[in-house]
XYZ file of C-alpha atoms in Angstrom:
693
model
C 57.730 -71.256 -58.688
C 58.841 -67.640 -57.698
C 61.355 -69.177 -55.648
C 62.873 -70.993 -58.450
C 62.555 -68.179 -60.964
C 64.618 -66.818 -58.309
C 67.204 -69.582 -58.046
C 67.748 -70.003 -61.382
C 68.219 -66.171 -61.559
C 70.831 -66.199 -59.212
C 72.868 -69.225 -61.707
C 72.538 -66.815 -64.232
C 74.040 -63.984 -62.068
C 76.735 -66.099 -61.049
C 77.577 -67.151 -64.128
C 78.185 -64.250 -65.889
C 79.920 -62.854 -62.093
C 82.691 -65.600 -62.493
C 83.590 -65.188 -66.426
C 83.621 -61.527 -66.032
C 85.780 -61.627 -63.143
C 87.777 -64.302 -64.533
C 88.837 -61.840 -67.875
C 89.277 -59.226 -65.501
C 92.001 -60.878 -63.700
C 94.165 -62.111 -66.124
C 93.922 -58.711 -67.590
C 97.926 -58.163 -67.433
C 98.417 -54.842 -65.838
C 94.878 -55.622 -63.596
C 97.003 -58.730 -62.068
C 100.148 -56.511 -61.709
C 98.074 -54.534 -59.566
C 97.024 -57.236 -56.857
C 100.414 -58.169 -56.029
C 101.936 -54.334 -56.412
C 101.415 -50.708 -55.797
C 100.563 -49.718 -59.794
C 100.133 -45.974 -60.248
C 96.647 -43.406 -58.631
C 96.703 -42.977 -62.871
C 96.437 -46.209 -63.960
C 93.959 -47.506 -61.077
C 91.529 -44.930 -62.185
C 92.018 -45.178 -66.189
C 90.837 -49.078 -65.159
C 88.013 -48.139 -62.976
C 86.203 -45.994 -65.670
C 86.495 -48.968 -68.217
C 85.512 -51.058 -66.200
C 82.491 -47.946 -65.851
C 81.555 -47.891 -68.813
C 81.912 -51.686 -69.615
C 78.908 -52.009 -66.507
C 77.114 -49.499 -68.045
C 77.131 -51.205 -71.631
C 76.298 -54.522 -69.659
C 73.755 -52.808 -67.772
C 72.148 -51.267 -70.798
C 71.642 -54.498 -72.120
C 70.761 -57.382 -69.216
C 68.596 -53.973 -68.200
C 65.932 -57.248 -68.913
C 67.383 -59.319 -65.990
C 68.629 -56.436 -63.594
C 71.556 -58.914 -62.561
C 73.033 -55.847 -60.735
C 76.651 -55.453 -63.532
C 77.215 -52.722 -61.136
C 77.755 -54.388 -58.074
C 80.329 -57.094 -59.645
C 82.005 -53.487 -60.740
C 82.473 -52.489 -56.685
C 83.605 -55.803 -56.341
C 86.711 -56.152 -58.395
C 87.940 -52.085 -57.760
C 87.674 -52.720 -53.915
C 89.345 -55.857 -54.061
C 91.406 -55.787 -56.128
C 93.058 -52.380 -55.560
C 91.963 -51.489 -51.936
C 90.652 -48.682 -49.887
C 89.080 -46.473 -51.233
C 88.193 -47.828 -54.479
C 86.050 -49.677 -53.589
C 83.799 -46.398 -52.064
C 84.582 -45.024 -54.904
C 83.153 -46.750 -57.511
C 80.234 -47.472 -54.748
C 79.206 -44.435 -55.007
C 79.644 -43.624 -58.844
C 77.193 -47.087 -59.079
C 75.190 -45.525 -56.515
C 74.494 -42.867 -59.240
C 74.136 -45.029 -62.381
C 71.016 -47.120 -60.349
C 69.463 -44.377 -59.041
C 69.646 -43.025 -62.627
C 68.502 -46.750 -64.790
C 66.431 -46.905 -61.484
C 67.613 -50.313 -60.580
C 68.167 -49.265 -56.769
C 67.289 -51.707 -54.257
C 67.348 -48.906 -51.475
C 66.249 -44.621 -52.022
C 69.706 -43.159 -53.889
C 71.103 -46.474 -54.597
C 72.389 -46.363 -50.709
C 72.951 -50.181 -51.296
C 75.819 -49.287 -53.838
C 77.701 -47.628 -51.676
C 77.670 -49.762 -48.198
C 79.158 -52.999 -50.345
C 81.887 -49.771 -51.703
C 82.597 -49.626 -47.919
C 82.115 -53.386 -46.791
C 84.871 -54.990 -49.397
C 86.856 -51.480 -48.458
C 87.234 -53.621 -45.591
C 88.740 -56.624 -46.776
C 92.064 -55.045 -46.732
C 91.700 -53.943 -42.881
C 94.306 -54.544 -40.487
C 91.938 -56.235 -38.094
C 90.755 -59.081 -40.830
C 94.162 -60.335 -41.936
C 95.117 -62.492 -39.553
C 92.288 -64.208 -40.015
C 92.491 -67.751 -42.430
C 91.632 -66.951 -45.952
C 89.015 -68.695 -46.164
C 86.697 -67.265 -43.127
C 87.993 -63.899 -44.479
C 86.092 -64.555 -47.326
C 82.972 -66.230 -45.379
C 82.940 -63.187 -42.932
C 83.091 -60.474 -45.913
C 80.559 -62.746 -47.757
C 78.175 -62.423 -45.632
C 78.386 -58.858 -45.053
C 78.161 -57.968 -48.372
C 75.250 -60.359 -48.647
C 73.680 -58.774 -45.280
C 73.546 -55.645 -47.323
C 71.550 -56.434 -49.729
C 69.294 -58.218 -47.408
C 65.948 -56.789 -47.543
C 64.034 -58.278 -50.762
C 61.767 -60.501 -51.377
C 62.615 -63.908 -49.437
C 65.231 -63.098 -48.185
C 66.604 -65.786 -46.609
C 66.784 -67.697 -49.706
C 68.714 -63.952 -51.467
C 70.780 -64.257 -47.950
C 71.845 -67.334 -48.966
C 72.103 -66.891 -52.476
C 73.959 -64.004 -52.464
C 76.642 -65.194 -50.032
C 77.445 -67.560 -52.497
C 77.997 -65.113 -54.958
C 80.099 -63.004 -53.303
C 82.186 -66.138 -51.795
C 82.486 -67.389 -55.342
C 83.457 -64.530 -56.805
C 85.907 -63.273 -54.341
C 87.544 -67.142 -54.196
C 88.141 -67.156 -57.383
C 90.178 -63.896 -57.047
C 91.834 -64.926 -54.371
C 92.972 -68.375 -55.918
C 94.335 -65.763 -59.071
C 96.385 -63.899 -56.631
C 97.894 -66.439 -54.710
C 98.400 -67.668 -58.013
C 100.245 -65.311 -59.094
C 102.485 -64.684 -55.974
C 103.601 -67.972 -56.572
C 104.587 -67.763 -59.950
C 106.463 -64.199 -58.606
C 108.369 -66.010 -55.812
C 109.863 -68.693 -58.196
C 110.946 -65.294 -60.277
C 112.756 -63.863 -57.454
C 114.125 -67.277 -56.208
C 116.021 -67.484 -59.680
C 116.596 -64.022 -59.424
C 118.364 -64.335 -56.378
C 120.462 -67.287 -57.709
C 121.488 -65.160 -60.531
C 122.464 -62.548 -58.361
C 125.045 -64.077 -55.687
C 126.226 -65.599 -58.841
C 126.348 -62.148 -61.153
C 128.002 -60.663 -57.525
C 130.806 -63.263 -57.355
C 131.589 -63.612 -61.378
C 131.075 -59.897 -62.184
C 134.122 -57.839 -60.607
C 136.295 -58.121 -63.480
C 133.145 -56.895 -65.898
C 132.779 -54.101 -63.831
C 136.421 -53.410 -64.141
C 136.519 -53.276 -67.856
C 133.441 -51.772 -68.684
C 134.497 -48.408 -66.170
C 138.204 -48.515 -67.518
C 136.002 -47.597 -70.595
C 135.269 -44.589 -69.190
C 137.337 -40.712 -68.776
C 133.818 -38.384 -67.706
C 132.007 -38.342 -64.906
C 129.189 -38.247 -67.041
C 129.734 -41.386 -68.636
C 131.357 -42.999 -65.285
C 128.249 -42.254 -63.542
C 126.043 -43.628 -67.211
C 127.978 -47.068 -66.831
C 127.614 -47.270 -62.884
C 124.318 -47.685 -62.989
C 123.749 -49.312 -66.076
C 125.922 -52.110 -64.469
C 124.062 -51.902 -61.212
C 120.666 -52.428 -63.037
C 122.166 -55.244 -64.540
C 123.373 -56.770 -61.480
C 120.215 -56.661 -59.758
C 118.310 -57.348 -62.168
C 116.048 -54.224 -62.231
C 115.194 -51.472 -64.574
C 114.998 -48.557 -63.174
C 117.904 -46.982 -61.393
C 119.400 -44.088 -60.358
C 122.953 -41.552 -59.486
C 122.442 -38.621 -57.156
C 125.766 -36.403 -56.920
C 126.987 -32.764 -55.586
C 124.545 -30.165 -58.028
C 126.914 -27.932 -59.582
C 124.386 -25.103 -58.904
C 123.817 -24.896 -55.685
C 126.255 -26.539 -53.006
C 124.164 -27.576 -49.839
C 121.938 -30.083 -52.485
C 122.636 -33.674 -54.995
C 121.278 -33.416 -58.154
C 120.255 -36.213 -60.476
C 123.103 -37.363 -62.879
C 121.769 -40.218 -63.827
C 118.767 -41.594 -64.323
C 117.549 -45.691 -66.232
C 114.611 -47.136 -67.016
C 111.956 -44.525 -67.435
C 109.547 -43.371 -70.130
C 110.583 -39.816 -71.709
C 107.487 -38.021 -69.870
C 109.122 -38.890 -66.308
C 112.339 -38.943 -66.934
C 112.004 -34.679 -67.580
C 109.941 -34.681 -64.514
C 112.183 -36.897 -62.010
C 115.326 -35.392 -63.841
C 113.892 -31.818 -62.936
C 112.335 -32.107 -59.575
C 115.047 -34.819 -57.361
C 116.982 -32.624 -55.727
C 118.159 -33.895 -52.163
C 119.005 -31.183 -49.392
C 122.550 -32.663 -48.234
C 122.669 -33.725 -44.961
C 122.684 -36.021 -41.617
C 119.532 -37.677 -43.392
C 118.874 -39.177 -46.883
C 115.332 -40.559 -47.671
C 115.455 -40.391 -44.068
C 118.394 -42.791 -43.076
C 121.617 -41.627 -41.917
C 124.143 -43.479 -44.302
C 127.956 -43.777 -43.158
C 130.240 -45.860 -45.876
C 129.154 -49.711 -46.099
C 125.390 -48.840 -45.424
C 122.987 -50.458 -47.976
C 119.770 -49.257 -46.982
C 116.535 -51.088 -48.643
C 113.118 -49.502 -47.878
C 110.329 -52.448 -48.275
C 107.942 -50.458 -48.154
C 107.316 -46.463 -49.405
C 104.105 -45.363 -49.248
C 104.186 -47.053 -45.012
C 107.617 -44.914 -44.976
C 105.976 -41.734 -45.555
C 109.027 -39.645 -46.187
C 108.871 -35.869 -48.292
C 111.877 -36.869 -50.814
C 110.220 -40.975 -52.130
C 106.960 -38.690 -52.504
C 107.211 -38.539 -56.796
C 108.263 -41.799 -56.319
C 105.304 -43.385 -54.689
C 103.123 -41.149 -57.129
C 104.574 -43.327 -60.021
C 103.418 -46.396 -58.248
C 107.117 -46.496 -57.062
C 106.896 -49.227 -54.026
C 110.510 -50.407 -52.679
C 113.588 -48.596 -52.599
C 117.413 -49.734 -52.085
C 119.756 -47.209 -51.131
C 123.964 -47.506 -51.141
C 125.848 -44.266 -50.848
C 129.048 -43.800 -52.624
C 132.255 -42.560 -50.442
C 135.740 -41.053 -52.433
C 138.135 -40.107 -49.471
C 135.942 -39.976 -46.538
C 133.274 -38.230 -48.562
C 130.046 -38.342 -49.674
C 130.309 -37.979 -53.276
C 126.894 -40.226 -54.672
C 124.013 -42.036 -54.108
C 122.934 -44.872 -55.868
C 119.315 -46.345 -55.506
C 116.681 -48.353 -57.078
C 113.010 -49.003 -57.422
C 110.454 -51.232 -57.669
C 106.949 -51.418 -57.996
C 106.558 -54.831 -55.268
C 106.722 -54.141 -51.818
C 109.651 -56.021 -50.632
C 110.690 -56.907 -53.458
C 114.720 -55.880 -52.567
C 116.993 -58.622 -49.875
C 120.023 -59.829 -48.665
C 120.527 -61.143 -52.173
C 120.299 -57.546 -53.968
C 122.302 -56.186 -51.023
C 125.447 -58.764 -52.194
C 125.787 -58.257 -56.046
C 125.382 -53.522 -55.000
C 128.047 -54.146 -53.030
C 130.024 -55.232 -55.930
C 129.592 -52.263 -57.242
C 129.530 -49.345 -54.912
C 133.667 -50.747 -53.837
C 134.674 -50.144 -57.365
C 132.833 -47.043 -57.718
C 135.318 -44.586 -55.706
C 138.617 -44.999 -57.991
C 136.502 -44.519 -61.276
C 134.251 -41.610 -60.144
C 138.676 -40.145 -58.755
C 139.891 -40.922 -62.037
C 137.105 -39.735 -64.096
C 137.521 -35.934 -61.417
C 140.937 -35.734 -62.636
C 141.083 -36.663 -66.521
C 138.034 -33.540 -66.931
C 139.774 -31.620 -65.161
C 143.086 -32.116 -66.269
C 141.495 -32.482 -69.745
C 140.531 -28.748 -68.473
C 144.041 -27.277 -68.304
C 145.578 -29.211 -71.444
C 142.615 -27.085 -73.651
C 143.152 -24.137 -71.748
C 147.218 -24.368 -72.529
C 147.334 -25.570 -75.627
C 143.750 -23.371 -77.522
C 146.154 -20.203 -78.174
C 148.243 -22.457 -80.360
C 146.019 -24.169 -81.516
C 143.777 -20.992 -83.100
C 147.618 -19.697 -84.198
C 148.214 -22.858 -86.279
C 144.274 -22.589 -87.657
C 145.426 -18.509 -89.094
C 148.588 -19.704 -90.680
C 148.205 -22.836 -91.509
C 144.731 -22.702 -93.932
C 142.848 -20.141 -95.873
C 139.983 -22.349 -96.620
C 136.824 -20.679 -95.237
C 135.313 -24.013 -94.227
C 138.099 -25.230 -92.334
C 138.282 -22.287 -90.203
C 134.848 -22.492 -89.305
C 134.648 -26.140 -88.478
C 137.560 -25.354 -85.997
C 136.326 -22.442 -84.698
C 133.545 -24.100 -83.203
C 135.574 -26.642 -82.201
C 138.247 -24.166 -80.816
C 135.084 -22.536 -78.469
C 134.061 -25.596 -77.396
C 137.192 -27.055 -76.656
C 138.540 -24.555 -74.316
C 135.411 -23.743 -72.621
C 134.097 -26.409 -71.546
C 130.663 -26.401 -72.160
C 127.557 -28.556 -73.952
C 127.643 -26.562 -77.332
C 128.749 -23.978 -78.954
C 127.779 -21.948 -82.793
C 129.173 -19.438 -84.848
C 127.448 -16.528 -86.700
C 128.652 -14.772 -89.242
C 127.054 -11.648 -91.012
C 125.721 -11.904 -94.562
C 126.461 -8.784 -96.670
C 123.753 -9.359 -98.967
C 121.271 -8.774 -96.065
C 123.230 -7.707 -92.972
C 121.457 -10.231 -91.026
C 123.379 -13.131 -88.846
C 123.281 -16.508 -90.149
C 124.401 -19.997 -88.239
C 127.695 -21.087 -90.012
C 128.971 -23.842 -87.535
C 127.388 -25.521 -84.538
C 128.306 -28.365 -81.941
C 126.462 -30.266 -79.595
C 123.535 -28.322 -80.278
C 120.262 -30.770 -79.151
C 117.738 -31.606 -82.681
C 114.076 -31.778 -81.022
C 111.547 -29.274 -80.933
C 113.734 -26.326 -79.586
C 116.582 -26.255 -81.488
C 114.960 -23.535 -83.771
C 114.138 -21.595 -80.650
C 117.797 -21.854 -79.200
C 118.941 -20.678 -82.406
C 116.794 -17.244 -83.146
C 117.528 -17.183 -78.973
C 121.254 -16.925 -79.757
C 121.501 -15.295 -83.162
C 118.904 -12.031 -81.345
C 121.595 -11.695 -77.928
C 124.612 -12.214 -80.796
C 122.828 -9.467 -82.815
C 122.067 -7.239 -79.494
C 125.782 -7.076 -78.838
C 126.630 -6.822 -81.828
C 124.725 -3.391 -81.774
C 126.395 -3.073 -78.195
C 129.339 -4.011 -79.482
C 129.346 -5.471 -76.114
C 130.604 -9.276 -74.856
C 128.021 -11.870 -72.734
C 129.885 -14.050 -70.676
C 127.632 -14.998 -67.186
C 126.854 -17.850 -65.152
C 123.621 -17.543 -64.118
C 120.759 -16.876 -67.258
C 117.836 -14.974 -66.171
C 114.711 -16.691 -66.071
C 112.828 -15.256 -68.416
C 115.474 -16.729 -71.027
C 115.100 -20.486 -68.929
C 111.456 -20.505 -68.675
C 111.104 -20.131 -72.850
C 112.132 -24.186 -72.989
C 110.833 -26.826 -71.242
C 113.151 -29.926 -71.701
C 116.371 -26.909 -71.761
C 118.148 -26.270 -68.515
C 120.443 -23.473 -69.407
C 122.976 -22.380 -66.918
C 125.420 -20.164 -68.048
C 126.335 -18.893 -71.792
C 128.852 -17.055 -73.814
C 128.508 -14.723 -76.649
C 130.967 -12.561 -78.353
C 131.047 -10.382 -81.276
C 133.466 -11.005 -83.599
C 135.483 -7.766 -85.366
C 138.598 -6.882 -86.922
C 139.142 -2.922 -86.760
C 136.033 -2.223 -87.401
C 134.567 -4.489 -89.788
C 132.243 -6.477 -87.726
C 132.138 -9.859 -88.830
C 129.574 -12.312 -86.292
C 129.979 -13.939 -83.228
C 130.915 -16.902 -81.363
C 127.943 -18.563 -79.103
C 128.216 -20.921 -76.080
C 126.170 -22.344 -73.659
C 125.865 -24.336 -70.866
C 123.081 -26.744 -70.085
C 122.088 -27.888 -66.129
C 124.710 -26.671 -64.403
C 127.007 -23.681 -64.156
C 130.422 -23.347 -66.317
C 132.242 -20.963 -63.346
C 133.876 -18.582 -65.317
C 136.107 -16.290 -63.792
C 137.932 -13.412 -64.503
C 141.133 -15.088 -65.986
C 138.660 -16.764 -68.744
C 136.312 -13.766 -69.479
C 140.479 -12.384 -70.336
C 141.335 -15.574 -71.967
C 137.285 -15.903 -74.593
C 138.162 -11.854 -75.542
C 141.536 -12.623 -76.919
C 140.633 -16.010 -78.436
C 137.770 -13.885 -79.804
C 139.957 -11.330 -81.464
C 142.327 -14.143 -83.043
C 139.248 -16.236 -84.588
C 137.959 -13.225 -86.130
C 140.809 -12.193 -87.657
C 141.080 -16.178 -89.103
C 137.634 -15.426 -90.675
C 138.882 -12.214 -92.151
C 141.782 -13.791 -93.590
C 140.595 -16.816 -94.694
C 136.784 -14.491 -96.329
C 139.311 -12.409 -98.206
C 141.245 -15.667 -99.658
C 137.511 -16.833 -100.620
C 136.585 -13.938 -102.132
C 139.770 -13.710 -104.530
C 139.709 -17.486 -104.860
C 136.136 -17.082 -106.523
C 137.118 -13.959 -109.110
C 139.310 -16.961 -110.421
C 137.364 -19.934 -110.777
C 133.480 -17.629 -110.358
C 131.763 -16.644 -113.730
C 130.026 -13.127 -113.513
C 127.096 -13.752 -114.341
C 125.542 -16.730 -112.508
C 128.110 -17.208 -109.463
C 128.780 -20.978 -110.985
C 132.291 -21.853 -111.618
C 134.046 -20.887 -115.182
C 134.683 -22.975 -118.043
C 138.450 -23.103 -116.865
C 137.699 -24.198 -113.475
C 135.101 -26.781 -115.476
C 138.246 -28.174 -117.075
C 140.113 -29.001 -114.727
C 137.489 -30.548 -111.965
C 136.752 -32.947 -114.896
C 140.864 -34.172 -115.686
C 140.624 -34.569 -111.729
C 137.282 -37.087 -111.944
C 138.435 -38.870 -115.056
C 141.217 -39.891 -112.803
C 139.418 -40.752 -109.494
C 137.403 -42.474 -111.725
C 140.136 -44.245 -113.260
C 142.391 -44.797 -109.914
C 138.969 -45.932 -107.551
C 137.324 -48.116 -110.692
C 133.443 -46.104 -110.230
C 131.196 -44.221 -111.935
C 131.496 -40.539 -113.606
C 129.108 -39.355 -115.793
C 128.744 -36.041 -116.941
C 125.245 -33.524 -118.855
C 126.034 -30.647 -121.026
C 122.852 -28.239 -121.481
C 121.550 -25.663 -123.530
C 118.374 -22.997 -123.484
C 116.405 -23.984 -125.856
C 115.778 -21.541 -128.493
C 117.562 -18.802 -125.938
C 118.744 -16.171 -129.215
C 115.456 -16.065 -130.554
C 114.351 -15.502 -126.915
C 117.471 -12.471 -126.139
C 115.644 -11.076 -129.780
C 112.286 -11.167 -128.332
C 112.822 -9.988 -124.344
C 116.771 -8.343 -124.138
C 119.616 -9.043 -123.143
C 118.457 -7.992 -119.246
C 115.879 -10.908 -119.787
C 117.974 -13.435 -121.016
C 120.894 -12.810 -117.985
C 117.847 -13.101 -115.600
C 117.522 -16.480 -117.298
C 120.709 -17.509 -116.919
C 120.841 -17.046 -113.344
C 117.686 -18.203 -111.970
C 118.545 -21.465 -114.292
C 121.798 -21.728 -112.102
C 120.247 -20.977 -109.437
C 117.870 -24.442 -109.752
C 121.187 -26.181 -110.967
C 123.090 -25.357 -107.591
C 120.190 -25.955 -105.478
C 119.628 -29.873 -106.830
C 122.881 -30.548 -106.830
C 124.603 -33.041 -105.006
C 127.432 -32.406 -102.346
C 130.324 -33.961 -104.569
C 128.652 -33.032 -107.996
C 130.229 -29.714 -109.655
C 128.138 -27.498 -111.975
C 129.504 -24.638 -114.630
C 129.127 -22.919 -116.679
C 130.402 -23.919 -120.076
C 129.753 -20.719 -121.616
C 126.941 -18.328 -123.310
C 123.530 -20.412 -122.674
C 125.167 -23.737 -122.321
C 125.711 -25.388 -118.473
C 127.597 -28.628 -117.365
C 127.492 -30.787 -114.991
C 130.120 -33.545 -113.428
C 128.007 -35.654 -111.590
C 130.726 -38.374 -109.741
C 129.815 -41.829 -108.481
C 126.494 -41.672 -110.733
C 125.983 -44.452 -114.487
C 124.124 -44.473 -117.155
C 120.694 -45.147 -115.236
C 121.121 -42.239 -112.899
C 122.329 -39.742 -114.840
C 119.019 -39.861 -117.257
C 116.566 -40.336 -114.242
C 118.589 -36.724 -113.105
C 118.364 -35.206 -116.366
C 114.614 -36.159 -117.027
C 114.248 -35.022 -113.414
C 116.164 -31.563 -114.486
C 113.752 -31.169 -117.883
C 110.266 -31.502 -115.422
C 111.542 -29.169 -113.375
C 113.053 -25.747 -115.457
C 109.856 -26.743 -116.826
C 107.764 -25.856 -114.578
C 110.002 -22.934 -113.638
C 108.676 -18.971 -113.630
C 110.699 -16.352 -114.699
C 109.796 -12.820 -113.064
C 111.218 -10.044 -114.918
C 109.265 -6.415 -114.466
C 105.595 -7.872 -115.216
C 106.737 -10.629 -117.029
C 106.491 -14.393 -116.190
C 108.703 -16.250 -118.475
C 109.125 -20.073 -119.153
C 111.822 -22.001 -120.600
C 113.222 -25.164 -121.388
C 116.917 -27.496 -122.172
C 118.060 -30.004 -123.542
C 120.602 -32.149 -122.569
C 123.508 -34.549 -123.869
C 124.845 -37.242 -120.435
C 127.705 -39.300 -121.370
C 129.218 -41.734 -118.342
C 132.964 -42.595 -119.164
C 134.123 -45.356 -119.911
C 138.115 -46.343 -119.664
C 140.008 -45.171 -122.440
C 138.224 -42.338 -123.079
C 139.799 -38.897 -123.009
C 138.704 -35.698 -121.620
C 137.607 -34.905 -125.220
C 136.095 -37.646 -125.990
C 133.921 -37.513 -122.835
C 133.135 -33.944 -123.411
C 132.612 -34.666 -127.040
C 130.435 -37.868 -126.258
C 128.267 -35.297 -124.148
C 128.197 -32.825 -126.577
C 126.830 -35.321 -129.332
C 123.909 -36.938 -127.057
C 123.093 -32.724 -126.410
C 122.304 -32.895 -130.160
C 121.184 -36.000 -130.264
C 118.303 -34.400 -127.335
C 117.500 -30.696 -130.245
C 116.835 -32.825 -133.243
C 114.364 -35.040 -131.310
C 112.375 -32.412 -129.918
C 114.377 -29.868 -127.760
C 112.927 -30.040 -123.674
C 114.568 -33.692 -123.097
C 117.618 -35.751 -121.883
C 119.635 -38.168 -124.775
C 122.484 -40.622 -123.010
C 125.589 -40.951 -125.339
C 125.918 -44.190 -126.876
C 129.234 -45.708 -127.607
C 130.022 -48.321 -130.696
């Protein structure tokens, strides 16, 4: 009777084991792990998942004591190989001891199972026919558990159990390998076709790239397409150290790995690269990075890559670059990949030479034309915004740097403010970068000195995680004794290599920029006096009339929408009588600021007269202008005006009118005024839209 129960329990155990095994090996990441070398991090993650499942399963089925922890050892040891069987054996030994479900003292049987299953992958057994190999391992595993009641029957049943599990895994593994091999055969055919037909495509793509950076990116993109691989990179001469090759382009990695590789992949120049002597025309395939075990490929192995293809690019007999490709599968690359990549390599030297020549020519042209451009800026425009934008553009083009910015001193608080920039990266470190530039500029202005360097201090570089600051420029802008601000610039990843001539030129350039900014600033101040209201700093009545005339003409010509809002502070005379004109002036200023902040760039906000304001709204129709008016009513209603110990509130009435064909400027203003009076009659603090008969 006991033997029958043991047999029934074995059948139940076998069914559950095979079901769990089938589910686990069909998980996509684990199926991939059976034919490729996935990363250690992924292996540990899946180990943890399996352990959690086994703990829960053992708890649920503890009454049957079916030994699910044995299955965890077999699965992880068989799928991932040594030492994951032993690792799980130790963990399961601790678990079985804790649950008092161990067969031997301290759960020793789990450790022994782990050691045996690890031997599945040893070289000595690789030459044995697969069925016999499974039987040998199954017998060894069953022998570990032999010291039980009915040990002969237990040996027989456990051998069948373990042989069944290993058979399911092996069959699944062969099926996956068969599918992958067929896919590779198809890819090999595609590679051959692409290499024969893709020469025109390569030349077309490369001919549109002018800078070295763009050329490197294009080479890797084209090569990855031709080889049908995801991960590829290019190494070329380091800008920081002459004796090293740096990573210049990388494709196919997530952001974290991308940043890590960019920081760490640096190859010393010499006779060998990645352990191989590379000569012109060579293409090297490394079938197993793990077995190759070279220090330069250690980082790739850590991230689960196991095969590599290397192709050097020579220009005029000198090594100019190395392109490389990675895959997680062992022995992934073959002669078909060599044929495909050779087409790209043969076209690369000409593309690189062209990009180098173009960049050199571009720098020379920039140097010759900069002073002329700066002079033209001074003489051709007195618009301050245009001068500011042109200044940053000139700085970037002249210095050949990654980014540039212009800081101007605010006359109200004597603090520097960034008014324009180009090339500043938009990420979590943007504010930190701008703050550093502002602090540096303030210090240089105070000491009346300049900063032009190719070696940013390590203290500053270490403040950033993603930005590799190398070169920096900061020059105060001063006209006579009047300090205006500073121009700043920086180069990332490699030095700008400033010469003495550059430093002299940049100082002269800064002087011309300072003159242009001062002239434009003075002109703007004079223009503001003529067009701005003295109290609110909004456009005055005269400017409003001219602007409205131009917008009506634009609306007529383009057949576009145009709206006008007229607004008036409710009960403002009583307000002035109660609190005085100084408080009334504060209200006018606060309302002006609110209207200016809420207006779009294309809107024109003006003080029409007294407590009346006007807003011209181009490209705005009736429904929109009504919604805008109601929003302004809400904002003003909640606005608090503080004066000494007073905290006051006001409301406004708004009249809006939409331009219609045939209306004159006077009629449009009259329509908005009529709507304003209608809002007053209806109880104030609201917006009314003019209706035409």
